[in-house]
PDB file of C-alpha atoms in Angstrom:
ATOM      1  CA  MET A   1     -61.783 -64.330   2.858  1.00  0.00           C
ATOM      2  CA  LYS A   2     -59.173 -64.625   0.069  1.00  0.00           C
ATOM      3  CA  ALA A   3     -61.642 -65.756  -2.610  1.00  0.00           C
ATOM      4  CA  PRO A   4     -63.132 -62.318  -3.350  1.00  0.00           C
ATOM      5  CA  SER A   5     -59.623 -60.951  -3.826  1.00  0.00           C
ATOM      6  CA  ILE A   6     -58.825 -63.705  -6.327  1.00  0.00           C
ATOM      7  CA  PHE A   7     -62.090 -63.149  -8.187  1.00  0.00           C
ATOM      8  CA  LEU A   8     -61.442 -59.398  -8.264  1.00  0.00           C
ATOM      9  CA  THR A   9     -57.964 -59.989  -9.728  1.00  0.00           C
ATOM     10  CA  ILE A  10     -59.413 -62.275 -12.407  1.00  0.00           C
ATOM     11  CA  LEU A  11     -62.143 -59.759 -13.207  1.00  0.00           C
ATOM     12  CA  ILE A  12     -59.590 -56.927 -13.573  1.00  0.00           C
ATOM     13  CA  SER A  13     -57.404 -59.107 -15.784  1.00  0.00           C
ATOM     14  CA  LEU A  14     -60.330 -60.063 -18.028  1.00  0.00           C
ATOM     15  CA  ASN A  15     -61.404 -56.444 -18.261  1.00  0.00           C
ATOM     16  CA  PHE A  16     -57.847 -55.414 -19.233  1.00  0.00           C
ATOM     17  CA  LEU A  17     -57.696 -58.100 -21.937  1.00  0.00           C
ATOM     18  CA  SER A  18     -61.103 -57.054 -23.235  1.00  0.00           C
ATOM     19  CA  CYS A  19     -60.059 -53.400 -23.440  1.00  0.00           C
ATOM     20  CA  SER A  20     -56.798 -54.355 -25.164  1.00  0.00           C
ATOM     21  CA  ALA A  21     -58.706 -56.412 -27.720  1.00  0.00           C
ATOM     22  CA  GLN A  22     -61.152 -53.566 -28.338  1.00  0.00           C
ATOM     23  CA  ASN A  23     -58.292 -51.080 -28.805  1.00  0.00           C
ATOM     24  CA  SER A  24     -56.535 -53.488 -31.167  1.00  0.00           C
ATOM     25  CA  ASN A  25     -59.741 -54.042 -33.163  1.00  0.00           C
ATOM     26  CA  SER A  26     -60.237 -50.294 -33.275  1.00  0.00           C
ATOM     27  CA  VAL A  27     -56.800 -49.844 -34.878  1.00  0.00           C
ATOM     28  CA  PHE A  28     -57.481 -52.518 -37.496  1.00  0.00           C
ATOM     29  CA  ASP A  29     -60.929 -51.065 -38.175  1.00  0.00           C
ATOM     30  CA  LYS A  30     -59.410 -47.620 -38.695  1.00  0.00           C
ATOM     31  CA  ILE A  31     -56.791 -49.021 -41.062  1.00  0.00           C
ATOM     32  CA  ALA A  32     -59.415 -50.977 -43.025  1.00  0.00           C
ATOM     33  CA  HIS A  33     -61.580 -47.868 -43.287  1.00  0.00           C
ATOM     34  CA  ALA A  34     -58.657 -45.672 -44.377  1.00  0.00           C
ATOM     35  CA  GLU A  35     -57.708 -48.238 -47.025  1.00  0.00           C
ATOM     36  CA  GLN A  36     -61.273 -48.296 -48.322  1.00  0.00           C
ATOM     37  CA  VAL A  37     -61.421 -44.501 -48.486  1.00  0.00           C
ATOM     38  CA  LEU A  38     -58.135 -44.379 -50.431  1.00  0.00           C
ATOM     39  CA  LYS A  39     -59.383 -46.920 -52.958  1.00  0.00           C
ATOM     40  CA  GLN A  40     -62.611 -44.969 -53.377  1.00  0.00           C
ATOM     41  CA  GLN A  41     -60.753 -41.655 -53.648  1.00  0.00           C
ATOM     42  CA  PRO A  42     -57.465 -42.564 -55.368  1.00  0.00           C
ATOM     43  CA  LYS A  43     -56.613 -38.932 -56.141  1.00  0.00           C
ATOM     44  CA  ASN A  44     -57.043 -37.817 -52.523  1.00  0.00           C
ATOM     45  CA  GLN A  45     -53.531 -37.421 -51.114  1.00  0.00           C
ATOM     46  CA  GLN A  46     -54.920 -36.782 -47.641  1.00  0.00           C
ATOM     47  CA  ALA A  47     -56.506 -40.246 -47.732  1.00  0.00           C
ATOM     48  CA  TRP A  48     -53.120 -41.733 -48.694  1.00  0.00           C
ATOM     49  CA  GLN A  49     -51.406 -39.877 -45.860  1.00  0.00           C
ATOM     50  CA  GLN A  50     -54.064 -40.981 -43.365  1.00  0.00           C
ATOM     51  CA  LEU A  51     -53.500 -44.655 -44.162  1.00  0.00           C
ATOM     52  CA  TYR A  52     -49.734 -44.149 -44.019  1.00  0.00           C
ATOM     53  CA  ALA A  53     -50.002 -42.452 -40.610  1.00  0.00           C
ATOM     54  CA  LEU A  54     -52.062 -45.325 -39.193  1.00  0.00           C
ATOM     55  CA  ILE A  55     -49.518 -47.886 -40.428  1.00  0.00           C
ATOM     56  CA  ASN A  56     -46.598 -45.804 -39.202  1.00  0.00           C
ATOM     57  CA  ASP A  57     -48.033 -45.096 -35.745  1.00  0.00           C
ATOM     58  CA  ASN A  58     -49.196 -48.696 -35.192  1.00  0.00           C
ATOM     59  CA  TYR A  59     -46.182 -50.422 -36.734  1.00  0.00           C
ATOM     60  CA  THR A  60     -45.669 -53.071 -34.024  1.00  0.00           C
ATOM     61  CA  LYS A  61     -49.377 -53.935 -33.845  1.00  0.00           C
ATOM     62  CA  LEU A  62     -49.263 -55.154 -37.442  1.00  0.00           C
ATOM     63  CA  THR A  63     -47.612 -58.357 -38.622  1.00  0.00           C
ATOM     64  CA  ALA A  64     -44.827 -58.194 -41.186  1.00  0.00           C
ATOM     65  CA  ALA A  65     -47.220 -59.692 -43.754  1.00  0.00           C
ATOM     66  CA  GLU A  66     -49.845 -57.033 -43.014  1.00  0.00           C
ATOM     67  CA  ARG A  67     -47.287 -54.239 -43.315  1.00  0.00           C
ATOM     68  CA  THR A  68     -46.058 -55.672 -46.634  1.00  0.00           C
ATOM     69  CA  ARG A  69     -49.574 -55.846 -48.044  1.00  0.00           C
ATOM     70  CA  LEU A  70     -50.421 -52.304 -46.937  1.00  0.00           C
ATOM     71  CA  ARG A  71     -47.118 -50.983 -48.276  1.00  0.00           C
ATOM     72  CA  LYS A  72     -48.050 -52.404 -51.686  1.00  0.00           C
ATOM     73  CA  VAL A  73     -51.380 -50.578 -51.480  1.00  0.00           C
ATOM     74  CA  LEU A  74     -49.568 -47.316 -50.733  1.00  0.00           C
ATOM     75  CA  GLU A  75     -47.163 -47.963 -53.599  1.00  0.00           C
ATOM     76  CA  GLN A  76     -50.056 -48.547 -55.984  1.00  0.00           C
ATOM     77  CA  TYR A  77     -51.739 -45.285 -54.992  1.00  0.00           C
ATOM     78  CA  GLY A  78     -48.594 -43.171 -54.508  1.00  0.00           C
ATOM     79  CA  ILE A  79     -49.091 -40.916 -57.521  1.00  0.00           C
ATOM     80  CA  TRP A  80     -47.915 -37.521 -56.222  1.00  0.00           C
ATOM     81  CA  SER A  81     -44.602 -35.760 -56.776  1.00  0.00           C
ATOM     82  CA  THR A  82     -44.455 -34.518 -53.172  1.00  0.00           C
ATOM     83  CA  GLY A  83     -44.476 -36.804 -50.141  1.00  0.00           C
ATOM     84  CA  THR A  84     -43.944 -36.763 -46.382  1.00  0.00           C
ATOM     85  CA  THR A  85     -42.386 -39.607 -44.379  1.00  0.00           C
ATOM     86  CA  TYR A  86     -43.062 -38.357 -40.863  1.00  0.00           C
ATOM     87  CA  THR A  87     -46.243 -38.086 -38.815  1.00  0.00           C
ATOM     88  CA  ALA A  88     -47.106 -35.785 -35.918  1.00  0.00           C
ATOM     89  CA  GLY A  89     -44.735 -36.260 -33.005  1.00  0.00           C
ATOM     90  CA  GLU A  90     -41.916 -37.861 -35.016  1.00  0.00           C
ATOM     91  CA  PRO A  91     -38.620 -36.782 -33.400  1.00  0.00           C
ATOM     92  CA  GLY A  92     -35.820 -35.417 -35.530  1.00  0.00           C
ATOM     93  CA  THR A  93     -34.793 -32.436 -37.632  1.00  0.00           C
ATOM     94  CA  LYS A  94     -37.198 -31.846 -40.496  1.00  0.00           C
ATOM     95  CA  ILE A  95     -35.636 -31.403 -43.924  1.00  0.00           C
ATOM     96  CA  ILE A  96     -36.814 -31.019 -47.520  1.00  0.00           C
ATOM     97  CA  ILE A  97     -35.152 -32.595 -50.545  1.00  0.00           C
ATOM     98  CA  LYS A  98     -36.080 -31.172 -53.941  1.00  0.00           C
ATOM     99  CA  GLY A  99     -35.056 -33.389 -56.818  1.00  0.00           C
ATOM    100  CA  HIS A 100     -35.100 -33.573 -60.591  1.00  0.00           C
ATOM    101  CA  VAL A 101     -34.926 -36.710 -62.749  1.00  0.00           C
ATOM    102  CA  ALA A 102     -33.698 -36.393 -66.350  1.00  0.00           C
ATOM    103  CA  ASN A 103     -32.008 -38.405 -69.070  1.00  0.00           C
ATOM    104  CA  ALA A 104     -28.390 -38.006 -70.154  1.00  0.00           C
ATOM    105  CA  GLN A 105     -29.344 -35.133 -72.456  1.00  0.00           C
ATOM    106  CA  GLY A 106     -31.085 -33.273 -69.638  1.00  0.00           C
ATOM    107  CA  LYS A 107     -34.640 -33.988 -70.814  1.00  0.00           C
ATOM    108  CA  PRO A 108     -36.997 -34.345 -67.807  1.00  0.00           C
ATOM    109  CA  ILE A 109     -38.399 -37.800 -67.143  1.00  0.00           C
ATOM    110  CA  ALA A 110     -42.045 -37.579 -66.111  1.00  0.00           C
ATOM    111  CA  ASN A 111     -43.892 -40.256 -64.138  1.00  0.00           C
ATOM    112  CA  ALA A 112     -40.750 -41.936 -62.827  1.00  0.00           C
ATOM    113  CA  SER A 113     -41.475 -43.995 -59.691  1.00  0.00           C
ATOM    114  CA  LEU A 114     -39.504 -43.312 -56.506  1.00  0.00           C
ATOM    115  CA  HIS A 115     -39.398 -45.467 -53.396  1.00  0.00           C
ATOM    116  CA  ILE A 116     -37.946 -43.471 -50.511  1.00  0.00           C
ATOM    117  CA  PHE A 117     -37.020 -45.075 -47.185  1.00  0.00           C
ATOM    118  CA  GLN A 118     -34.634 -44.365 -44.322  1.00  0.00           C
ATOM    119  CA  THR A 119     -33.718 -44.738 -40.664  1.00  0.00           C
ATOM    120  CA  ASP A 120     -35.244 -42.647 -37.898  1.00  0.00           C
ATOM    121  CA  SER A 121     -33.492 -40.133 -35.644  1.00  0.00           C
ATOM    122  CA  ARG A 122     -31.927 -43.011 -33.658  1.00  0.00           C
ATOM    123  CA  GLY A 123     -30.555 -44.816 -36.695  1.00  0.00           C
ATOM    124  CA  TYR A 124     -33.151 -47.609 -36.858  1.00  0.00           C
ATOM    125  CA  TYR A 125     -35.337 -48.588 -39.803  1.00  0.00           C
ATOM    126  CA  THR A 126     -37.921 -50.242 -37.578  1.00  0.00           C
ATOM    127  CA  PRO A 127     -38.848 -50.301 -33.869  1.00  0.00           C
ATOM    128  CA  LEU A 128     -37.705 -53.938 -33.873  1.00  0.00           C
ATOM    129  CA  ASP A 129     -34.139 -53.352 -35.102  1.00  0.00           C
ATOM    130  CA  SER A 130     -32.620 -52.917 -31.649  1.00  0.00           C
ATOM    131  CA  ILE A 131     -34.357 -56.073 -30.397  1.00  0.00           C
ATOM    132  CA  GLU A 132     -33.654 -58.307 -33.391  1.00  0.00           C
ATOM    133  CA  LYS A 133     -30.113 -56.902 -33.822  1.00  0.00           C
ATOM    134  CA  LYS A 134     -30.545 -56.342 -37.545  1.00  0.00           C
ATOM    135  CA  MET A 135     -31.440 -53.459 -39.833  1.00  0.00           C
ATOM    136  CA  GLY A 136     -34.908 -53.911 -41.340  1.00  0.00           C
ATOM    137  CA  GLU A 137     -34.463 -52.006 -44.603  1.00  0.00           C
ATOM    138  CA  PRO A 138     -37.249 -53.838 -46.519  1.00  0.00           C
ATOM    139  CA  ASP A 139     -39.707 -53.079 -43.711  1.00  0.00           C
ATOM    140  CA  ALA A 140     -38.649 -49.490 -42.943  1.00  0.00           C
ATOM    141  CA  ARG A 141     -41.132 -47.454 -40.902  1.00  0.00           C
ATOM    142  CA  LEU A 142     -40.292 -44.136 -42.602  1.00  0.00           C
ATOM    143  CA  PHE A 143     -40.962 -44.286 -46.335  1.00  0.00           C
ATOM    144  CA  CYS A 144     -42.963 -42.851 -49.196  1.00  0.00           C
ATOM    145  CA  PHE A 145     -43.757 -43.559 -52.841  1.00  0.00           C
ATOM    146  CA  LEU A 146     -43.627 -40.738 -55.374  1.00  0.00           C
ATOM    147  CA  LYS A 147     -44.041 -40.052 -59.090  1.00  0.00           C
ATOM    148  CA  THR A 148     -42.103 -37.278 -60.802  1.00  0.00           C
ATOM    149  CA  ASP A 149     -44.271 -34.525 -62.278  1.00  0.00           C
ATOM    150  CA  SER A 150     -44.374 -33.470 -65.937  1.00  0.00           C
ATOM    151  CA  ASN A 151     -41.084 -31.576 -65.450  1.00  0.00           C
ATOM    152  CA  GLY A 152     -39.317 -34.508 -63.770  1.00  0.00           C
ATOM    153  CA  ASN A 153     -39.475 -32.904 -60.336  1.00  0.00           C
ATOM    154  CA  PHE A 154     -40.132 -34.452 -56.921  1.00  0.00           C
ATOM    155  CA  GLU A 155     -40.017 -33.232 -53.333  1.00  0.00           C
ATOM    156  CA  ILE A 156     -39.462 -35.191 -50.113  1.00  0.00           C
ATOM    157  CA  HIS A 157     -40.432 -33.868 -46.691  1.00  0.00           C
ATOM    158  CA  THR A 158     -38.687 -35.993 -44.105  1.00  0.00           C
ATOM    159  CA  ILE A 159     -36.432 -35.955 -41.053  1.00  0.00           C
ATOM    160  CA  ARG A 160     -32.678 -36.152 -41.136  1.00  0.00           C
ATOM    161  CA  PRO A 161     -31.785 -39.810 -40.557  1.00  0.00           C
ATOM    162  CA  ALA A 162     -29.204 -40.910 -38.032  1.00  0.00           C
ATOM    163  CA  SER A 163     -26.264 -43.205 -38.731  1.00  0.00           C
ATOM    164  CA  TYR A 164     -26.651 -46.870 -37.845  1.00  0.00           C
ATOM    165  CA  PRO A 165     -25.949 -47.498 -34.138  1.00  0.00           C
ATOM    166  CA  GLY A 166     -23.376 -50.148 -35.081  1.00  0.00           C
ATOM    167  CA  GLN A 167     -20.284 -49.808 -37.237  1.00  0.00           C
ATOM    168  CA  TYR A 168     -19.179 -51.455 -40.468  1.00  0.00           C
ATOM    169  CA  ASN A 169     -15.591 -52.721 -40.384  1.00  0.00           C
ATOM    170  CA  GLY A 170     -14.853 -50.219 -37.648  1.00  0.00           C
ATOM    171  CA  ARG A 171     -16.403 -47.307 -39.566  1.00  0.00           C
ATOM    172  CA  THR A 172     -19.529 -45.297 -38.788  1.00  0.00           C
ATOM    173  CA  ILE A 173     -21.963 -45.608 -41.686  1.00  0.00           C
ATOM    174  CA  PRO A 174     -23.020 -42.159 -42.919  1.00  0.00           C
ATOM    175  CA  GLN A 175     -26.538 -40.850 -42.576  1.00  0.00           C
ATOM    176  CA  HIS A 176     -28.376 -41.724 -45.771  1.00  0.00           C
ATOM    177  CA  ILE A 177     -31.752 -41.856 -47.482  1.00  0.00           C
ATOM    178  CA  HIS A 178     -32.531 -44.628 -49.942  1.00  0.00           C
ATOM    179  CA  ASN A 179     -34.037 -43.551 -53.247  1.00  0.00           C
ATOM    180  CA  ASN A 180     -34.913 -46.400 -55.615  1.00  0.00           C
ATOM    181  CA  ILE A 181     -36.010 -45.100 -59.028  1.00  0.00           C
ATOM    182  CA  THR A 182     -37.710 -46.828 -61.931  1.00  0.00           C
ATOM    183  CA  ALA A 183     -38.922 -45.316 -65.201  1.00  0.00           C
ATOM    184  CA  GLN A 184     -40.220 -46.908 -68.379  1.00  0.00           C
ATOM    185  CA  GLY A 185     -37.466 -47.196 -70.971  1.00  0.00           C
ATOM    186  CA  TYR A 186     -34.637 -46.582 -68.486  1.00  0.00           C
ATOM    187  CA  ASN A 187     -32.417 -48.691 -66.260  1.00  0.00           C
ATOM    188  CA  ASN A 188     -33.413 -48.817 -62.608  1.00  0.00           C
ATOM    189  CA  LYS A 189     -31.277 -46.802 -60.223  1.00  0.00           C
ATOM    190  CA  ASN A 190     -30.927 -47.477 -56.483  1.00  0.00           C
ATOM    191  CA  LEU A 191     -29.326 -44.536 -54.709  1.00  0.00           C
ATOM    192  CA  GLN A 192     -28.222 -43.732 -51.195  1.00  0.00           C
ATOM    193  CA  MET A 193     -28.327 -39.972 -50.706  1.00  0.00           C
ATOM    194  CA  VAL A 194     -25.779 -38.867 -48.089  1.00  0.00           C
ATOM    195  CA  PHE A 195     -25.023 -35.513 -46.455  1.00  0.00           C
ATOM    196  CA  ASP A 196     -21.993 -33.329 -47.056  1.00  0.00           C
ATOM    197  CA  ASP A 197     -21.873 -32.046 -43.448  1.00  0.00           C
ATOM    198  CA  ASP A 198     -22.211 -35.491 -41.846  1.00  0.00           C
ATOM    199  CA  PRO A 199     -19.192 -36.018 -39.517  1.00  0.00           C
ATOM    200  CA  ALA A 200     -19.003 -39.621 -40.762  1.00  0.00           C
ATOM    201  CA  MET A 201     -18.367 -38.480 -44.343  1.00  0.00           C
ATOM    202  CA  ASN A 202     -14.611 -38.940 -44.359  1.00  0.00           C
ATOM    203  CA  ASP A 203     -12.439 -39.616 -47.423  1.00  0.00           C
ATOM    204  CA  TYR A 204     -13.344 -43.318 -47.394  1.00  0.00           C
ATOM    205  CA  TRP A 205     -17.090 -42.660 -47.620  1.00  0.00           C
ATOM    206  CA  ARG A 206     -16.695 -39.805 -50.106  1.00  0.00           C
ATOM    207  CA  LYS A 207     -14.859 -42.174 -52.448  1.00  0.00           C
ATOM    208  CA  TRP A 208     -17.556 -44.794 -51.827  1.00  0.00           C
ATOM    209  CA  ALA A 209     -20.262 -42.273 -52.773  1.00  0.00           C
ATOM    210  CA  ALA A 210     -18.364 -41.133 -55.882  1.00  0.00           C
ATOM    211  CA  ASP A 211     -17.647 -44.708 -57.023  1.00  0.00           C
ATOM    212  CA  ASN A 212     -21.323 -45.645 -56.703  1.00  0.00           C
ATOM    213  CA  GLY A 213     -22.735 -42.417 -58.106  1.00  0.00           C
ATOM    214  CA  PHE A 214     -24.501 -41.600 -54.841  1.00  0.00           C
ATOM    215  CA  PRO A 215     -25.551 -37.943 -54.424  1.00  0.00           C
ATOM    216  CA  ILE A 216     -23.959 -35.927 -51.619  1.00  0.00           C
ATOM    217  CA  LEU A 217     -26.628 -33.524 -50.410  1.00  0.00           C
ATOM    218  CA  LYS A 218     -25.748 -30.032 -49.242  1.00  0.00           C
ATOM    219  CA  LEU A 219     -28.410 -28.847 -46.834  1.00  0.00           C
ATOM    220  CA  ASN A 220     -29.039 -25.139 -46.515  1.00  0.00           C
ATOM    221  CA  ASN A 221     -29.026 -25.189 -42.715  1.00  0.00           C
ATOM    222  CA  ALA A 222     -29.299 -21.388 -42.592  1.00  0.00           C
ATOM    223  CA  SER A 223     -32.848 -21.706 -43.899  1.00  0.00           C
ATOM    224  CA  PRO A 224     -35.589 -22.683 -41.430  1.00  0.00           C
ATOM    225  CA  GLN A 225     -36.691 -25.375 -43.903  1.00  0.00           C
ATOM    226  CA  ARG A 226     -33.209 -26.942 -44.282  1.00  0.00           C
ATOM    227  CA  THR A 227     -33.517 -27.708 -47.986  1.00  0.00           C
ATOM    228  CA  ALA A 228     -31.209 -29.624 -50.336  1.00  0.00           C
ATOM    229  CA  THR A 229     -31.438 -30.230 -54.074  1.00  0.00           C
ATOM    230  CA  VAL A 230     -30.439 -33.262 -56.117  1.00  0.00           C
ATOM    231  CA  GLU A 231     -30.143 -33.950 -59.841  1.00  0.00           C
ATOM    232  CA  ILE A 232     -30.576 -37.580 -60.949  1.00  0.00           C
ATOM    233  CA  LYS A 233     -29.707 -38.916 -64.396  1.00  0.00           C
ATOM    234  CA  LEU A 234     -31.183 -42.122 -65.851  1.00  0.00           C
ATOM    235  CA  VAL A 235     -29.909 -44.001 -68.875  1.00  0.00           C
ATOM    236  CA  PRO A 236     -31.760 -46.404 -71.222  1.00  0.00           C
TER     237      PRO A 236
END
């Protein structure tokens, strides 16, 4: 009398595995299709955002190698001056950062490349950080690739990042957004943009920001859009 029960359990298990495999294949099929569409329509920002959303929302279903390859695709096709790091349902306070890149004389630098990445509203770069006990900056889930427009402008739509859950030498690390900038004929600049109203921004971290030339953003929290501006100078 126990055999049917065993067979039923096996059948349910096989059915569950089959459904899981189909769902997984469906995700990979969607990503492959979105990648193909982007390559066929390289000037379609919606196609870029669709591929990004699929990678972002299915982060743990992809291997590190797959995420790296797809990130390079997004970098190659990230040609717009405005970008968004979050997808629907992303928790956190939405903010906008409007920036301008110029040389030492104030002349705008067009077509500069920006790699933006940051932690989420819990202070993690990836969903694996809390498990692996390390901060996965190179594999950050929230990121975008931008190009400055003809006037050197760019605009980031993102969420306000949280500080790391752990401390550094007994200090809370300030909330920050990485902004790595490259432009032909100029030295590369890797910035960490911090926030003036962050409780962690004590004298120690303000000196650290000043010494490293890191921008301290002042958000207009009175505005529904919570916007900050930043001016970035590059030198040959």
